[in-house]
């Protein structure tokens, strides 16, 4: 098997571990010494932190949970019969995205918030659940209550960490809904040069306190997002927002919506809130119909 591209940190990994989780187009590898999860992705997927894309369309029948994994300078052995060659693999690096005061003022933050909301339909995220499932209804209620508490804390600039901690782990899946929301929120608020970047320390403190409340994969994803490391499709969306402030693209939203079963939509919900919050720091457009 041939690795096509890989995150720079993935290519620096060494040591051994095991296959942790197996999906049709993604495989999670666990390295216990580093307490780290790495991901193998099919070629159709976009690049992501701690991951490598392979020249395969799917992984069906190839991997089994528990198989031993060993990293070598030229590749990776998995089990007794699989070798992944990384010698000609291209390193992928997150583009450096940054705001300055003038660029920040040029972005119509409220319009971006509204545009994102318009692309999210009911039940694509538990934050907007309207179905009959009583369990999901209860989660939706809790998500909205804790979301409001967090947004109020950010607006006041106080009690942020204590508002983030109760959100961690709330929801369903390997990356629970509230965690994905926090990823989306932080991707925008913690951009270098954003006025709310100063709150990153509070989010990081909350993660250290509350990381046991969620999954390892989700904690790693949150940590990466706080440090402005996230998927290639998201980077493209943020780049468009910064460099083409009026370039509203439905396709760029659709690319993010395809992340996971609902993770992308949960992230987008967080991004929409982050855009609305950004408007409070000074944008060039204010709508009467803000969310």
mmCIF file of C-alpha atoms in Angstrom, residues 2-242:
data_model
loop_
_atom_site.group_PDB
_atom_site.id
_atom_site.type_symbol
_atom_site.label_atom_id
_atom_site.label_comp_id
_atom_site.label_asym_id
_atom_site.label_seq_id
_atom_site.Cartn_x
_atom_site.Cartn_y
_atom_site.Cartn_z
ATOM 1 C CA UNK A 2 1.190 3.494 -0.854
ATOM 2 C CA UNK A 3 0.747 6.587 1.309
ATOM 3 C CA UNK A 4 -0.111 9.589 -0.863
ATOM 4 C CA UNK A 5 -0.023 12.488 1.598
ATOM 5 C CA UNK A 6 0.369 12.795 5.345
ATOM 6 C CA UNK A 7 0.283 15.419 8.019
ATOM 7 C CA UNK A 8 3.817 16.469 8.953
ATOM 8 C CA UNK A 9 3.390 15.200 12.528
ATOM 9 C CA UNK A 10 2.239 11.795 11.230
ATOM 10 C CA UNK A 11 5.461 11.383 9.265
ATOM 11 C CA UNK A 12 7.472 12.121 12.405
ATOM 12 C CA UNK A 13 5.848 9.362 14.448
ATOM 13 C CA UNK A 14 7.792 6.326 15.618
ATOM 14 C CA UNK A 15 7.250 3.372 17.917
ATOM 15 C CA UNK A 16 4.476 0.815 17.954
ATOM 16 C CA UNK A 17 0.788 0.436 18.706
ATOM 17 C CA UNK A 18 -2.324 -1.292 17.472
ATOM 18 C CA UNK A 19 -5.300 -0.889 15.179
ATOM 19 C CA UNK A 20 -7.951 0.683 17.397
ATOM 20 C CA UNK A 21 -11.028 1.260 15.228
ATOM 21 C CA UNK A 22 -11.883 0.083 11.724
ATOM 22 C CA UNK A 23 -14.293 1.849 9.365
ATOM 23 C CA UNK A 24 -14.881 1.511 5.654
ATOM 24 C CA UNK A 25 -12.787 4.565 4.730
ATOM 25 C CA UNK A 26 -10.863 5.391 7.918
ATOM 26 C CA UNK A 27 -8.690 3.428 10.352
ATOM 27 C CA UNK A 28 -7.637 4.721 13.770
ATOM 28 C CA UNK A 29 -4.263 3.589 15.113
ATOM 29 C CA UNK A 30 -3.459 3.872 18.814
ATOM 30 C CA UNK A 31 0.092 4.500 20.062
ATOM 31 C CA UNK A 32 -0.015 3.898 23.842
ATOM 32 C CA UNK A 33 3.439 5.324 24.628
ATOM 33 C CA UNK A 34 2.411 8.696 23.181
ATOM 34 C CA UNK A 35 -1.256 8.306 24.192
ATOM 35 C CA UNK A 36 -1.953 9.294 20.601
ATOM 36 C CA UNK A 37 -4.410 8.336 17.875
ATOM 37 C CA UNK A 38 -3.404 8.475 14.227
ATOM 38 C CA UNK A 39 -5.734 7.970 11.276
ATOM 39 C CA UNK A 40 -5.389 6.285 7.892
ATOM 40 C CA UNK A 41 -7.761 7.744 5.300
ATOM 41 C CA UNK A 42 -8.867 6.657 1.846
ATOM 42 C CA UNK A 43 -7.631 8.733 -1.089
ATOM 43 C CA UNK A 44 -10.977 10.518 -1.607
ATOM 44 C CA UNK A 45 -10.782 12.124 1.854
ATOM 45 C CA UNK A 46 -9.144 15.486 2.507
ATOM 46 C CA UNK A 47 -5.975 15.824 4.561
ATOM 47 C CA UNK A 48 -6.306 16.164 8.327
ATOM 48 C CA UNK A 49 -4.103 16.500 11.421
ATOM 49 C CA UNK A 50 -2.444 13.271 12.622
ATOM 50 C CA UNK A 51 -3.439 11.398 9.472
ATOM 51 C CA UNK A 52 -2.225 9.895 6.202
ATOM 52 C CA UNK A 53 -4.119 9.313 2.947
ATOM 53 C CA UNK A 54 -3.578 5.981 1.203
ATOM 54 C CA UNK A 55 -4.001 5.026 -2.459
ATOM 55 C CA UNK A 56 -7.105 2.966 -1.693
ATOM 56 C CA UNK A 57 -10.802 3.574 -2.288
ATOM 57 C CA UNK A 58 -11.892 1.658 0.838
ATOM 58 C CA UNK A 59 -10.493 -0.486 3.654
ATOM 59 C CA UNK A 60 -13.179 -3.183 3.698
ATOM 60 C CA UNK A 61 -11.705 -6.510 4.842
ATOM 61 C CA UNK A 62 -8.116 -5.229 5.052
ATOM 62 C CA UNK A 63 -7.685 -4.358 8.732
ATOM 63 C CA UNK A 64 -8.752 -5.886 12.040
ATOM 64 C CA UNK A 65 -8.940 -4.209 15.463
ATOM 65 C CA UNK A 66 -6.027 -5.259 17.650
ATOM 66 C CA UNK A 67 -3.511 -5.817 14.849
ATOM 67 C CA UNK A 68 -0.007 -4.697 15.804
ATOM 68 C CA UNK A 69 1.329 -1.497 14.213
ATOM 69 C CA UNK A 70 5.021 -0.633 13.893
ATOM 70 C CA UNK A 71 6.407 2.610 12.467
ATOM 71 C CA UNK A 72 9.661 2.514 10.472
ATOM 72 C CA UNK A 73 11.665 5.266 8.716
ATOM 73 C CA UNK A 74 10.313 4.128 5.333
ATOM 74 C CA UNK A 75 6.825 2.946 6.225
ATOM 75 C CA UNK A 76 4.437 1.165 8.563
ATOM 76 C CA UNK A 77 3.835 -2.538 9.155
ATOM 77 C CA UNK A 78 0.353 -3.580 10.254
ATOM 78 C CA UNK A 79 -0.285 -7.149 11.367
ATOM 79 C CA UNK A 80 1.704 -9.897 9.613
ATOM 80 C CA UNK A 81 0.774 -9.077 6.028
ATOM 81 C CA UNK A 82 0.500 -5.335 5.420
ATOM 82 C CA UNK A 83 3.113 -2.720 4.561
ATOM 83 C CA UNK A 84 2.409 0.982 3.961
ATOM 84 C CA UNK A 85 5.174 2.707 2.016
ATOM 85 C CA UNK A 86 5.782 6.336 3.026
ATOM 86 C CA UNK A 87 9.009 6.969 1.083
ATOM 87 C CA UNK A 88 7.319 8.974 -1.684
ATOM 88 C CA UNK A 89 4.573 10.404 0.521
ATOM 89 C CA UNK A 90 4.025 14.171 0.279
ATOM 90 C CA UNK A 91 3.905 16.055 3.546
ATOM 91 C CA UNK A 92 0.785 18.143 4.099
ATOM 92 C CA UNK A 93 1.016 21.347 6.108
ATOM 93 C CA UNK A 94 -1.831 23.460 7.414
ATOM 94 C CA UNK A 95 -1.793 26.842 5.667
ATOM 95 C CA UNK A 96 -1.013 29.726 7.995
ATOM 96 C CA UNK A 97 -4.189 31.806 8.229
ATOM 97 C CA UNK A 98 -4.070 35.133 10.010
ATOM 98 C CA UNK A 99 -6.206 38.197 10.549
ATOM 99 C CA UNK A 100 -5.175 41.822 10.893
ATOM 100 C CA UNK A 101 -7.497 44.597 12.119
ATOM 101 C CA UNK A 102 -8.321 45.813 8.614
ATOM 102 C CA UNK A 103 -9.050 42.322 7.262
ATOM 103 C CA UNK A 104 -11.172 41.560 10.342
ATOM 104 C CA UNK A 105 -13.319 44.637 9.692
ATOM 105 C CA UNK A 106 -13.811 43.669 6.033
ATOM 106 C CA UNK A 107 -15.456 40.344 6.850
ATOM 107 C CA UNK A 108 -19.284 40.524 7.045
ATOM 108 C CA UNK A 109 -19.403 38.267 10.066
ATOM 109 C CA UNK A 110 -23.164 38.344 10.598
ATOM 110 C CA UNK A 111 -23.807 37.463 6.962
ATOM 111 C CA UNK A 112 -21.438 34.512 7.257
ATOM 112 C CA UNK A 113 -23.304 33.352 10.376
ATOM 113 C CA UNK A 114 -26.617 33.560 8.564
ATOM 114 C CA UNK A 115 -25.223 31.872 5.449
ATOM 115 C CA UNK A 116 -23.950 28.900 7.467
ATOM 116 C CA UNK A 117 -27.261 28.572 9.329
ATOM 117 C CA UNK A 118 -29.141 28.563 6.019
ATOM 118 C CA UNK A 119 -27.189 25.475 4.914
ATOM 119 C CA UNK A 120 -28.001 23.466 8.065
ATOM 120 C CA UNK A 121 -31.281 21.590 7.990
ATOM 121 C CA UNK A 122 -33.216 20.196 10.940
ATOM 122 C CA UNK A 123 -31.800 16.960 12.352
ATOM 123 C CA UNK A 124 -28.473 17.274 10.520
ATOM 124 C CA UNK A 125 -27.093 18.183 13.941
ATOM 125 C CA UNK A 126 -28.452 17.384 17.401
ATOM 126 C CA UNK A 127 -28.393 21.125 18.071
ATOM 127 C CA UNK A 128 -31.349 21.389 15.651
ATOM 128 C CA UNK A 129 -33.119 18.123 16.448
ATOM 129 C CA UNK A 130 -36.877 18.215 15.811
ATOM 130 C CA UNK A 131 -37.662 14.501 15.579
ATOM 131 C CA UNK A 132 -39.661 12.201 17.853
ATOM 132 C CA UNK A 133 -36.684 10.462 19.488
ATOM 133 C CA UNK A 134 -37.008 11.459 23.153
ATOM 134 C CA UNK A 135 -33.348 10.706 23.880
ATOM 135 C CA UNK A 136 -32.202 13.047 21.118
ATOM 136 C CA UNK A 137 -34.728 15.647 22.266
ATOM 137 C CA UNK A 138 -33.203 15.594 25.745
ATOM 138 C CA UNK A 139 -29.671 15.910 24.351
ATOM 139 C CA UNK A 140 -30.778 18.790 22.112
ATOM 140 C CA UNK A 141 -32.205 20.617 25.122
ATOM 141 C CA UNK A 142 -28.989 20.155 27.111
ATOM 142 C CA UNK A 143 -26.837 21.197 24.165
ATOM 143 C CA UNK A 144 -28.773 24.421 23.730
ATOM 144 C CA UNK A 145 -28.755 25.235 27.445
ATOM 145 C CA UNK A 146 -25.009 24.716 27.789
ATOM 146 C CA UNK A 147 -24.366 26.517 24.514
ATOM 147 C CA UNK A 148 -26.199 29.596 25.811
ATOM 148 C CA UNK A 149 -24.192 29.490 29.042
ATOM 149 C CA UNK A 150 -20.923 29.345 27.085
ATOM 150 C CA UNK A 151 -21.879 32.153 24.685
ATOM 151 C CA UNK A 152 -22.838 34.388 27.601
ATOM 152 C CA UNK A 153 -19.510 33.628 29.298
ATOM 153 C CA UNK A 154 -17.584 34.536 26.141
ATOM 154 C CA UNK A 155 -19.554 37.780 25.758
ATOM 155 C CA UNK A 156 -18.763 38.686 29.381
ATOM 156 C CA UNK A 157 -15.173 37.475 29.149
ATOM 157 C CA UNK A 158 -15.503 35.595 32.413
ATOM 158 C CA UNK A 159 -16.262 32.035 33.584
ATOM 159 C CA UNK A 160 -15.366 30.590 30.188
ATOM 160 C CA UNK A 161 -13.505 27.478 31.350
ATOM 161 C CA UNK A 162 -16.298 26.509 33.737
ATOM 162 C CA UNK A 163 -18.778 26.842 30.846
ATOM 163 C CA UNK A 164 -16.670 24.739 28.438
ATOM 164 C CA UNK A 165 -16.133 21.780 30.791
ATOM 165 C CA UNK A 166 -19.840 20.743 31.046
ATOM 166 C CA UNK A 167 -20.068 20.643 27.245
ATOM 167 C CA UNK A 168 -17.233 18.166 26.768
ATOM 168 C CA UNK A 169 -18.482 14.676 25.961
ATOM 169 C CA UNK A 170 -22.123 15.714 25.537
ATOM 170 C CA UNK A 171 -23.679 14.059 22.517
ATOM 171 C CA UNK A 172 -23.126 10.878 20.537
ATOM 172 C CA UNK A 173 -20.345 9.297 18.477
ATOM 173 C CA UNK A 174 -16.551 9.084 18.647
ATOM 174 C CA UNK A 175 -16.482 12.881 18.682
ATOM 175 C CA UNK A 176 -19.603 13.941 20.626
ATOM 176 C CA UNK A 177 -21.780 16.747 19.277
ATOM 177 C CA UNK A 178 -20.769 19.409 21.803
ATOM 178 C CA UNK A 179 -17.073 18.696 21.226
ATOM 179 C CA UNK A 180 -17.495 19.155 17.480
ATOM 180 C CA UNK A 181 -19.318 22.411 18.203
ATOM 181 C CA UNK A 182 -16.360 23.560 20.334
ATOM 182 C CA UNK A 183 -14.021 22.667 17.468
ATOM 183 C CA UNK A 184 -16.010 24.878 15.094
ATOM 184 C CA UNK A 185 -16.189 27.715 17.603
ATOM 185 C CA UNK A 186 -12.450 27.664 18.296
ATOM 186 C CA UNK A 187 -11.416 27.422 14.633
ATOM 187 C CA UNK A 188 -12.691 30.975 14.099
ATOM 188 C CA UNK A 189 -12.276 32.574 17.521
ATOM 189 C CA UNK A 190 -8.656 31.470 17.921
ATOM 190 C CA UNK A 191 -7.392 32.563 14.522
ATOM 191 C CA UNK A 192 -4.210 34.590 15.042
ATOM 192 C CA UNK A 193 -5.260 38.219 15.132
ATOM 193 C CA UNK A 194 -8.868 37.563 16.188
ATOM 194 C CA UNK A 195 -9.934 39.688 19.207
ATOM 195 C CA UNK A 196 -11.236 36.550 20.982
ATOM 196 C CA UNK A 197 -7.934 34.679 20.615
ATOM 197 C CA UNK A 198 -7.174 35.724 24.192
ATOM 198 C CA UNK A 199 -9.749 33.188 25.412
ATOM 199 C CA UNK A 200 -7.799 30.213 24.041
ATOM 200 C CA UNK A 201 -6.045 29.732 27.363
ATOM 201 C CA UNK A 202 -9.405 29.271 29.101
ATOM 202 C CA UNK A 203 -10.455 26.625 26.540
ATOM 203 C CA UNK A 204 -7.125 24.804 26.906
ATOM 204 C CA UNK A 205 -7.481 24.853 30.687
ATOM 205 C CA UNK A 206 -10.988 23.414 30.378
ATOM 206 C CA UNK A 207 -9.683 20.642 28.117
ATOM 207 C CA UNK A 208 -7.039 19.628 30.633
ATOM 208 C CA UNK A 209 -9.677 19.453 33.363
ATOM 209 C CA UNK A 210 -12.451 17.810 31.374
ATOM 210 C CA UNK A 211 -10.685 15.597 28.823
ATOM 211 C CA UNK A 212 -11.612 12.442 30.762
ATOM 212 C CA UNK A 213 -15.282 13.303 30.133
ATOM 213 C CA UNK A 214 -14.911 12.599 26.432
ATOM 214 C CA UNK A 215 -13.229 10.177 24.031
ATOM 215 C CA UNK A 216 -9.503 10.162 23.308
ATOM 216 C CA UNK A 217 -10.130 10.946 19.632
ATOM 217 C CA UNK A 218 -12.330 13.908 20.547
ATOM 218 C CA UNK A 219 -9.830 15.272 23.079
ATOM 219 C CA UNK A 220 -7.047 15.060 20.485
ATOM 220 C CA UNK A 221 -9.257 16.775 17.881
ATOM 221 C CA UNK A 222 -10.108 19.574 20.318
ATOM 222 C CA UNK A 223 -6.463 20.057 21.257
ATOM 223 C CA UNK A 224 -5.499 20.317 17.594
ATOM 224 C CA UNK A 225 -8.316 22.781 16.817
ATOM 225 C CA UNK A 226 -7.330 25.034 19.722
ATOM 226 C CA UNK A 227 -3.859 25.190 18.147
ATOM 227 C CA UNK A 228 -5.369 25.948 14.710
ATOM 228 C CA UNK A 229 -4.804 22.496 13.226
ATOM 229 C CA UNK A 230 -7.822 21.123 11.399
ATOM 230 C CA UNK A 231 -8.957 19.438 8.197
ATOM 231 C CA UNK A 232 -8.045 20.649 4.732
ATOM 232 C CA UNK A 233 -11.662 21.334 3.674
ATOM 233 C CA UNK A 234 -12.155 23.504 6.761
ATOM 234 C CA UNK A 235 -8.907 25.352 6.014
ATOM 235 C CA UNK A 236 -10.212 26.070 2.515
ATOM 236 C CA UNK A 237 -13.453 27.437 3.949
ATOM 237 C CA UNK A 238 -11.657 29.701 6.458
ATOM 238 C CA UNK A 239 -9.236 30.885 3.760
ATOM 239 C CA UNK A 240 -12.204 31.890 1.597
ATOM 240 C CA UNK A 241 -13.775 33.758 4.503
ATOM 241 C CA UNK A 242 -10.562 35.728 5.096
#
